[in-house]
């Protein structure tokens, strides 16, 4: 299938590329080392409307679909995976608000997003990782408020340095399994909502990933997103798009690793000739290019399927599974091409390899993606 980007999509892609080259490339290594996003970057992302890309125009956003989001995440990831992750997780977290939010919720959280607010997506708990339906955080209705108790772990976009609000999955009726779970929006400064340990990670170090604790945290009943008992479905639907976003992040990292590898092979001379003349290394490039192209095609197919309003669960899982494994392989090969230099922090490859390594893990491991793909295939 031939994919032809529209004029607008090419423009969006160019805008993100320009931002990534000018603003992210010079400081990505430093942000990684400091384990902190530059506040100015978060501000600029907001001002340029990156956080409102999927927000409908009536709430001040760009009203774009998954394809445009994917293109932007890919371009950001080429220079800084942490920044791409912030944007991708945010757009996933507000999916439910766009689809199920009340007019008041949309006015507050979507308009806020269009102005640069950052949202987290809190599903994972110590005993609910791959087994998402084992969430134990509770939200008990008390008059006009939900009282939330429990904890979440490994939550992106809600930590000491980032995050304005978070959508959480909590049990509202413990007798009904996942049909008794609901999605609730929690503002950052709500009493009883505590941001716990900020994780020290192997990769995507600049982005906050933290533990969240809820101790008799009271939020207005009006913060319920959609209907009670529909929270699991809202989260699963959001993850379909999130997985396309993560696949796009993997693609961006891999595209850049391929480019850097080609540049290096042209200038590095060993045994009296540039490395690009070695057939073994040419084959590395051929393998890398083939896999990057295949991942791109899967991602475009997934994004376009979603934008047509069709069920994209399987193709999103396929794209995420393939692209994330591909990015680990491609960055590993690129590191091998750079060899000793690649292992050193003076070059970006070791960071890119570390950044790629998370993608087959979060937003559903590769093993979970395979379960989903098989489940969908066997329905046919
Ligand atoms: N879109 C809409 N609804 C979905 C869905 C999707 N993509 N996937 C599942 N559902 C619905 C099902 O239709 C079912 O609802 P009904 O009973 O009303 O039909 C319900 O959700 C449960 O589905 P299923 O039986 O498949 O659930 P399981 O408990 O077996 O778990 C997986 C399904 C493994 C897919 C889920 O637990 C999962 O995605 N785990 C990984 C979680 C993850 O990505 N964690 C990372 C968090 S973000 S870093």
Short mmCIF file of C-alpha atoms and ligand atoms in Angstrom, two decimals:
data_model
loop_
_atom_site.label_atom_id
_atom_site.label_comp_id
_atom_site.label_asym_id
_atom_site.label_seq_id
_atom_site.Cartn_x
_atom_site.Cartn_y
_atom_site.Cartn_z
CA UNK A 1 0.00 0.00 0.00
CA UNK A 2 1.41 3.43 -0.92
CA UNK A 3 1.14 6.07 1.76
CA UNK A 4 0.87 9.63 0.60
CA UNK A 5 1.06 12.29 3.29
CA UNK A 6 -1.24 15.29 2.82
CA UNK A 7 0.12 18.82 2.53
CA UNK A 8 -0.94 19.51 6.12
CA UNK A 9 0.71 16.33 7.38
CA UNK A 10 3.96 17.26 5.65
CA UNK A 11 3.74 20.71 7.23
CA UNK A 12 3.13 19.27 10.71
CA UNK A 13 6.06 16.89 10.23
CA UNK A 14 8.34 19.75 9.13
CA UNK A 15 7.30 21.88 12.10
CA UNK A 16 8.10 19.10 14.57
CA UNK A 17 11.40 18.39 12.82
CA UNK A 18 12.41 22.03 13.03
CA UNK A 19 11.55 22.14 16.73
CA UNK A 20 13.44 18.91 17.39
CA UNK A 21 16.54 19.99 15.45
CA UNK A 22 16.70 23.51 16.88
CA UNK A 23 15.44 23.08 20.42
CA UNK A 24 15.96 19.46 21.41
CA UNK A 25 19.11 18.28 19.64
CA UNK A 26 21.44 20.73 21.44
CA UNK A 27 20.24 19.79 24.95
CA UNK A 28 18.95 16.20 24.76
CA UNK A 29 22.18 14.72 26.16
CA UNK A 30 22.26 17.25 28.98
CA UNK A 31 18.62 16.63 29.91
CA UNK A 32 19.36 12.90 29.96
CA UNK A 33 22.39 13.45 32.21
CA UNK A 34 20.49 15.79 34.54
CA UNK A 35 17.48 13.45 34.52
CA UNK A 36 15.25 16.43 34.02
CA UNK A 37 13.40 18.12 31.19
CA UNK A 38 14.34 21.76 30.72
CA UNK A 39 11.28 23.67 31.95
CA UNK A 40 11.68 25.95 28.92
CA UNK A 41 11.15 22.96 26.61
CA UNK A 42 7.89 22.02 28.32
CA UNK A 43 6.79 25.64 28.08
CA UNK A 44 7.65 25.84 24.40
CA UNK A 45 5.86 22.56 23.67
CA UNK A 46 2.78 24.11 25.26
CA UNK A 47 3.09 27.46 23.53
CA UNK A 48 3.54 25.84 20.14
CA UNK A 49 0.37 23.81 20.69
CA UNK A 50 2.00 20.35 20.73
CA UNK A 51 -0.08 19.34 23.77
CA UNK A 52 -3.27 20.41 22.04
CA UNK A 53 -2.62 18.70 18.73
CA UNK A 54 -5.51 16.28 19.18
CA UNK A 55 -7.77 18.74 20.99
CA UNK A 56 -10.80 19.81 18.94
CA UNK A 57 -10.56 23.32 17.49
CA UNK A 58 -13.48 24.59 19.59
CA UNK A 59 -11.32 24.05 22.67
CA UNK A 60 -8.32 25.82 21.18
CA UNK A 61 -6.51 22.77 19.79
CA UNK A 62 -5.41 21.80 16.30
CA UNK A 63 -8.03 19.05 15.95
CA UNK A 64 -5.58 16.69 14.30
CA UNK A 65 -5.81 12.92 14.22
CA UNK A 66 -3.49 10.02 15.03
CA UNK A 67 -1.51 10.35 11.80
CA UNK A 68 -0.40 13.88 12.61
CA UNK A 69 0.35 12.94 16.23
CA UNK A 70 2.41 10.02 15.04
CA UNK A 71 4.43 12.17 12.65
CA UNK A 72 5.16 14.69 15.40
CA UNK A 73 6.14 12.09 17.99
CA UNK A 74 8.47 10.46 15.45
CA UNK A 75 10.24 13.74 14.70
CA UNK A 76 10.64 14.64 18.38
CA UNK A 77 11.93 11.14 19.15
CA UNK A 78 14.68 11.47 16.56
CA UNK A 79 16.36 13.99 18.84
CA UNK A 80 14.90 13.36 22.30
CA UNK A 81 12.80 10.33 23.20
CA UNK A 82 11.94 11.79 26.61
CA UNK A 83 10.21 14.76 24.99
CA UNK A 84 8.43 12.51 22.50
CA UNK A 85 7.23 10.38 25.39
CA UNK A 86 5.80 13.36 27.26
CA UNK A 87 3.81 14.35 24.19
CA UNK A 88 2.67 10.84 23.35
CA UNK A 89 1.51 9.97 26.87
CA UNK A 90 -0.29 13.29 27.17
CA UNK A 91 -2.23 12.78 23.96
CA UNK A 92 -3.16 9.28 25.11
CA UNK A 93 -4.30 10.54 28.52
CA UNK A 94 -6.73 13.07 27.06
CA UNK A 95 -8.24 10.66 24.51
CA UNK A 96 -11.01 9.69 26.93
CA UNK A 97 -11.79 13.33 27.70
CA UNK A 98 -12.13 14.13 24.00
CA UNK A 99 -14.46 11.15 23.52
CA UNK A 100 -16.40 10.94 26.78
CA UNK A 101 -15.81 14.23 28.65
CA UNK A 102 -18.69 16.41 29.85
CA UNK A 103 -18.77 19.96 28.41
CA UNK A 104 -17.30 21.21 31.73
CA UNK A 105 -14.49 18.63 31.69
CA UNK A 106 -13.71 19.47 28.08
CA UNK A 107 -13.71 23.18 28.78
CA UNK A 108 -11.28 22.79 31.67
CA UNK A 109 -8.93 20.00 30.61
CA UNK A 110 -8.93 20.30 26.83
CA UNK A 111 -8.61 24.08 26.84
CA UNK A 112 -5.88 23.63 29.46
CA UNK A 113 -4.12 21.07 27.23
CA UNK A 114 -4.27 23.42 24.26
CA UNK A 115 -2.48 25.97 26.44
CA UNK A 116 0.19 23.50 27.49
CA UNK A 117 -1.12 21.55 30.48
CA UNK A 118 0.39 18.09 30.72
CA UNK A 119 -1.66 15.00 31.58
CA UNK A 120 -0.63 11.68 33.06
CA UNK A 121 -2.28 8.29 32.53
CA UNK A 122 -2.39 6.21 35.69
CA UNK A 123 -3.22 2.56 35.15
CA UNK A 124 -0.25 0.57 36.45
CA UNK A 125 -0.06 -0.56 40.07
CA UNK A 126 2.36 -2.81 41.90
CA UNK A 127 0.00 -5.77 41.21
CA UNK A 128 -1.54 -4.55 37.97
CA UNK A 129 1.10 -4.35 35.25
CA UNK A 130 0.38 -6.62 32.30
CA UNK A 131 -2.70 -7.76 34.24
CA UNK A 132 -4.39 -4.39 33.95
CA UNK A 133 -7.70 -5.72 35.26
CA UNK A 134 -6.14 -6.32 38.69
CA UNK A 135 -6.26 -2.62 39.67
CA UNK A 136 -6.84 -2.24 43.41
CA UNK A 137 -7.02 1.52 43.90
CA UNK A 138 -10.53 2.30 45.10
CA UNK A 139 -12.81 5.28 44.61
CA UNK A 140 -15.78 5.31 46.98
CA UNK A 141 -18.63 7.72 46.48
CA UNK A 142 -19.29 9.87 49.55
CA UNK A 143 -21.96 12.46 48.86
CA UNK A 144 -20.75 14.57 45.96
CA UNK A 145 -17.18 13.32 46.13
CA UNK A 146 -15.14 10.23 45.35
CA UNK A 147 -12.70 9.25 48.08
CA UNK A 148 -9.68 7.64 46.43
CA UNK A 149 -7.25 5.30 48.20
CA UNK A 150 -4.39 3.28 46.77
CA UNK A 151 -1.24 3.73 44.78
CA UNK A 152 -0.02 3.72 41.20
CA UNK A 153 3.52 3.07 40.00
CA UNK A 154 5.69 3.89 36.98
CA UNK A 155 3.41 6.75 35.96
CA UNK A 156 4.71 8.99 33.20
CA UNK A 157 3.91 12.70 33.02
CA UNK A 158 3.08 13.12 36.70
CA UNK A 159 6.10 13.71 38.85
CA UNK A 160 8.07 16.38 40.67
CA UNK A 161 8.69 18.35 37.48
CA UNK A 162 5.78 17.57 35.19
CA UNK A 163 2.05 17.06 35.18
CA UNK A 164 -1.06 19.16 35.74
CA UNK A 165 -3.70 16.45 35.93
CA UNK A 166 -3.96 12.70 35.66
CA UNK A 167 -6.63 10.27 34.52
CA UNK A 168 -6.70 7.26 36.84
CA UNK A 169 -8.37 3.86 36.73
CA UNK A 170 -9.98 2.95 40.07
CA UNK A 171 -12.39 0.34 41.40
CA UNK A 172 -15.81 1.84 42.12
CA UNK A 173 -17.65 -1.49 42.48
CA UNK A 174 -15.45 -4.33 43.78
CA UNK A 175 -18.10 -6.97 43.00
CA UNK A 176 -17.92 -6.50 39.21
CA UNK A 177 -14.26 -7.06 38.23
CA UNK A 178 -13.18 -4.81 35.37
CA UNK A 179 -16.83 -3.85 34.84
CA UNK A 180 -16.61 -2.19 38.26
CA UNK A 181 -13.75 0.12 37.30
CA UNK A 182 -14.08 3.80 36.50
CA UNK A 183 -11.93 6.58 35.10
CA UNK A 184 -11.52 9.64 37.30
CA UNK A 185 -9.63 12.86 36.62
CA UNK A 186 -7.42 14.09 39.46
CA UNK A 187 -5.86 17.56 39.53
CA UNK A 188 -2.24 17.84 40.61
CA UNK A 189 -2.80 19.83 43.78
CA UNK A 190 -5.72 17.83 45.18
CA UNK A 191 -5.27 17.19 48.94
CA UNK A 192 -4.50 13.53 49.59
CA UNK A 193 -2.86 13.11 46.18
CA UNK A 194 0.84 12.59 46.82
CA UNK A 195 3.55 12.31 44.21
CA UNK A 196 5.88 9.64 45.58
CA UNK A 197 9.23 8.37 44.41
CA UNK A 198 10.53 9.61 41.07
CA UNK A 199 12.06 6.55 39.42
CA UNK A 200 15.72 6.44 38.37
CA UNK A 201 15.58 4.84 34.96
CA UNK A 202 17.82 3.20 32.39
CA UNK A 203 16.46 5.40 29.59
CA UNK A 204 14.04 8.25 28.86
CA UNK A 205 15.76 9.73 31.87
CA UNK A 206 14.66 13.32 31.34
CA UNK A 207 10.97 12.43 31.64
CA UNK A 208 9.31 12.06 35.02
CA UNK A 209 8.08 8.57 35.88
CA UNK A 210 6.77 8.40 39.42
CA UNK A 211 4.79 6.64 42.07
CA UNK A 212 1.41 8.19 42.89
CA UNK A 213 -0.24 7.75 46.26
CA UNK A 214 -3.87 8.46 47.11
CA UNK A 215 -4.71 8.86 50.80
CA UNK A 216 -8.36 9.71 51.33
CA UNK A 217 -8.03 11.90 48.26
CA UNK A 218 -11.36 13.60 47.62
CA UNK A 219 -12.34 14.68 44.13
CA UNK A 220 -15.70 16.00 42.99
CA UNK A 221 -18.09 13.41 41.58
CA UNK A 222 -18.09 15.53 38.43
CA UNK A 223 -14.52 14.33 37.77
CA UNK A 224 -15.85 10.90 36.78
CA UNK A 225 -15.05 10.43 33.08
CA UNK A 226 -17.80 8.67 31.17
CA UNK A 227 -20.01 6.28 33.11
CA UNK A 228 -19.19 4.33 36.25
CA UNK A 229 -17.99 0.84 35.32
CA UNK A 230 -16.75 1.91 31.87
CA UNK A 231 -13.27 2.93 32.99
CA UNK A 232 -11.44 -0.22 31.84
CA UNK A 233 -12.81 0.18 28.33
CA UNK A 234 -11.85 3.88 28.29
CA UNK A 235 -8.31 2.96 29.28
CA UNK A 236 -8.05 0.14 26.74
CA UNK A 237 -9.29 2.40 23.94
CA UNK A 238 -6.78 5.08 24.92
CA UNK A 239 -4.02 2.47 24.90
CA UNK A 240 -4.79 1.65 21.24
CA UNK A 241 -3.73 5.19 20.33
CA UNK A 242 -0.99 5.23 22.95
CA UNK A 243 0.57 2.17 21.36
CA UNK A 244 0.65 3.85 17.95
CA UNK A 245 2.33 6.78 19.71
CA UNK A 246 4.93 4.52 21.28
CA UNK A 247 5.56 2.77 17.97
CA UNK A 248 6.13 6.24 16.48
CA UNK A 249 8.59 7.04 19.24
CA UNK A 250 10.47 3.82 18.46
CA UNK A 251 10.45 4.70 14.76
CA UNK A 252 11.95 8.14 15.40
CA UNK A 253 14.78 6.72 17.51
CA UNK A 254 15.51 4.06 14.87
CA UNK A 255 15.36 6.47 11.93
CA UNK A 256 17.96 8.67 13.60
CA UNK A 257 20.14 5.69 14.53
CA UNK A 258 20.10 4.61 10.88
CA UNK A 259 21.01 8.11 9.70
CA UNK A 260 23.88 8.41 12.19
CA UNK A 261 25.14 4.97 11.17
CA UNK A 262 25.28 5.92 7.49
CA UNK A 263 27.04 9.20 8.31
CA UNK A 264 29.62 7.37 10.39
CA UNK A 265 30.32 4.64 7.85
CA UNK A 266 31.15 7.32 5.30
CA UNK A 267 33.75 9.08 7.44
CA UNK A 268 35.30 6.30 9.51
CA UNK A 269 38.32 4.85 7.76
CA UNK A 270 39.73 1.48 8.80
CA UNK A 271 41.94 -0.89 6.82
CA UNK A 272 42.63 1.99 4.39
CA UNK A 273 39.04 2.60 3.26
CA UNK A 274 35.80 4.04 4.62
CA UNK A 275 33.73 1.51 6.51
CA UNK A 276 30.90 1.97 3.98
CA UNK A 277 32.99 -0.09 1.54
CA UNK A 278 32.75 -3.16 3.80
CA UNK A 279 30.00 -5.41 2.53
CA UNK A 280 29.26 -6.80 5.99
CA UNK A 281 28.48 -3.29 7.23
CA UNK A 282 26.48 -2.47 4.09
CA UNK A 283 24.31 -5.44 5.00
CA UNK A 284 23.82 -4.00 8.48
CA UNK A 285 22.47 -0.85 6.81
CA UNK A 286 20.25 -2.90 4.49
CA UNK A 287 18.73 -4.78 7.43
CA UNK A 288 18.24 -1.60 9.41
CA UNK A 289 16.62 0.26 6.49
CA UNK A 290 14.31 -2.66 5.70
CA UNK A 291 13.06 -2.88 9.26
CA UNK A 292 12.66 0.87 9.69
CA UNK A 293 10.60 0.98 6.46
CA UNK A 294 8.45 -1.95 7.56
CA UNK A 295 7.78 -0.32 10.94
CA UNK A 296 6.87 2.98 9.27
CA UNK A 297 4.39 1.24 6.98
CA UNK A 298 2.74 -0.54 9.93
CA UNK A 299 2.52 2.68 11.93
CA UNK A 300 0.97 4.60 9.03
CA UNK A 301 -1.53 1.80 8.51
CA UNK A 302 -2.42 1.79 12.21
CA UNK A 303 -2.77 5.58 12.40
CA UNK A 304 -4.84 5.76 9.22
CA UNK A 305 -7.08 2.93 10.41
CA UNK A 306 -7.73 4.82 13.63
CA UNK A 307 -8.34 8.10 11.79
CA UNK A 308 -10.92 6.38 9.59
CA UNK A 309 -12.77 5.51 12.80
CA UNK A 310 -12.22 1.78 12.31
CA UNK A 311 -11.16 -0.68 15.01
CA UNK A 312 -7.37 -0.42 15.23
CA UNK A 313 -6.68 -2.62 18.27
CA UNK A 314 -4.86 -5.34 16.33
CA UNK A 315 -2.91 -3.16 13.92
CA UNK A 316 -1.90 -0.84 16.80
CA UNK A 317 -0.57 -3.85 18.71
CA UNK A 318 1.23 -5.13 15.59
CA UNK A 319 2.81 -1.71 14.96
CA UNK A 320 3.86 -1.36 18.60
CA UNK A 321 5.24 -4.89 18.83
CA UNK A 322 7.20 -4.65 15.60
CA UNK A 323 8.45 -1.06 15.89
CA UNK A 324 9.57 -1.38 19.51
CA UNK A 325 11.54 -4.59 18.93
CA UNK A 326 12.91 -3.07 15.73
CA UNK A 327 14.16 0.06 17.53
CA UNK A 328 16.08 -2.02 20.08
CA UNK A 329 17.65 -4.04 17.27
CA UNK A 330 18.46 -1.03 15.09
CA UNK A 331 19.98 1.04 17.89
CA UNK A 332 21.98 -2.01 18.98
CA UNK A 333 23.32 -2.42 15.42
CA UNK A 334 24.08 1.31 15.21
CA UNK A 335 25.97 1.07 18.49
CA UNK A 336 27.93 -1.84 17.07
CA UNK A 337 28.78 0.22 13.98
CA UNK A 338 30.09 3.02 16.22
CA UNK A 339 31.74 0.35 18.42
CA UNK A 340 33.91 1.91 21.15
CA UNK A 341 32.68 5.39 20.29
CA UNK A 342 29.09 4.22 20.39
CA UNK A 343 29.55 2.99 23.94
CA UNK A 344 30.79 6.39 25.12
CA UNK A 345 28.49 9.12 26.32
CA UNK A 346 30.13 11.63 23.96
CA UNK A 347 27.97 10.12 21.21
CA UNK A 348 24.18 9.84 21.28
CA UNK A 349 23.96 6.14 20.44
CA UNK A 350 24.20 4.79 23.98
CA UNK A 351 21.36 7.14 25.04
CA UNK A 352 19.27 6.13 22.05
CA UNK A 353 19.80 2.45 22.83
CA UNK A 354 18.74 3.01 26.44
CA UNK A 355 15.74 5.07 25.29
CA UNK A 356 14.66 2.42 22.79
CA UNK A 357 14.83 -0.35 25.40
CA UNK A 358 11.74 0.81 27.27
CA UNK A 359 9.42 0.70 24.27
CA UNK A 360 8.94 -3.11 24.19
CA UNK A 361 8.04 -2.82 27.87
CA UNK A 362 5.68 0.07 28.48
CA UNK A 363 2.12 0.57 27.27
CA UNK A 364 1.93 -3.19 27.09
CA UNK A 365 4.95 -5.48 26.77
CA UNK A 366 5.71 -7.23 23.49
CA UNK A 367 4.28 -10.38 25.05
CA UNK A 368 0.99 -8.60 25.78
CA UNK A 369 0.93 -7.20 22.22
CA UNK A 370 1.28 -10.78 20.94
CA UNK A 371 -1.61 -11.87 23.19
CA UNK A 372 -3.74 -9.07 21.73
CA UNK A 373 -2.75 -9.87 18.13
CA UNK A 374 -3.52 -13.57 18.63
CA UNK A 375 -6.82 -12.76 20.39
CA UNK A 376 -7.92 -10.55 17.48
CA UNK A 377 -6.71 -13.01 14.81
CA UNK A 378 -8.56 -15.91 16.43
CA UNK A 379 -11.80 -13.93 16.40
CA UNK A 380 -11.68 -13.87 12.58
N1 LIG B 1 -10.71 -1.32 23.20
C1 LIG B 1 -11.91 -1.36 23.83
N2 LIG B 1 -12.24 -2.32 24.73
C2 LIG B 1 -11.31 -3.26 24.99
C3 LIG B 1 -10.04 -3.28 24.38
C4 LIG B 1 -9.76 -2.26 23.44
N3 LIG B 1 -8.59 -2.20 22.82
N4 LIG B 1 -9.34 -4.33 24.83
C5 LIG B 1 -10.14 -4.97 25.71
N5 LIG B 1 -11.32 -4.31 25.80
C6 LIG B 1 -12.47 -4.68 26.62
C7 LIG B 1 -13.04 -6.02 26.20
O1 LIG B 1 -13.99 -5.87 25.18
C8 LIG B 1 -13.65 -6.51 27.49
O2 LIG B 1 -14.87 -5.85 27.74
P1 LIG B 1 -16.29 -6.66 27.69
O3 LIG B 1 -16.19 -7.76 28.70
O4 LIG B 1 -17.30 -5.60 28.05
O5 LIG B 1 -16.42 -7.15 26.29
C9 LIG B 1 -12.68 -5.98 28.53
O6 LIG B 1 -12.03 -4.88 27.95
C10 LIG B 1 -11.68 -7.00 28.99
O7 LIG B 1 -11.01 -7.53 27.88
P2 LIG B 1 -10.10 -8.83 28.02
O8 LIG B 1 -10.96 -9.97 28.49
O9 LIG B 1 -9.34 -9.02 26.78
O10 LIG B 1 -9.19 -8.37 29.26
P3 LIG B 1 -7.98 -9.07 29.98
O11 LIG B 1 -8.11 -8.85 31.44
O12 LIG B 1 -7.77 -10.44 29.45
O13 LIG B 1 -6.73 -8.15 29.54
C11 LIG B 1 -5.12 -7.14 28.16
C12 LIG B 1 -6.52 -7.71 28.33
C13 LIG B 1 -4.00 -8.14 28.45
C14 LIG B 1 -5.08 -6.75 26.72
C15 LIG B 1 -4.96 -5.93 29.09
O14 LIG B 1 -4.88 -6.32 30.42
C16 LIG B 1 -3.73 -5.11 28.75
O15 LIG B 1 -3.74 -4.33 27.78
N6 LIG B 1 -2.68 -5.25 29.54
C17 LIG B 1 -1.50 -4.44 29.38
C18 LIG B 1 -1.70 -3.18 30.10
C19 LIG B 1 -0.74 -2.14 29.70
O16 LIG B 1 -0.60 -1.80 28.54
N7 LIG B 1 -0.10 -1.59 30.71
C20 LIG B 1 0.77 -0.50 30.53
C21 LIG B 1 0.11 0.68 31.17
S1 LIG B 1 0.51 2.19 30.49
S2 LIG B 1 2.45 2.33 30.69
#
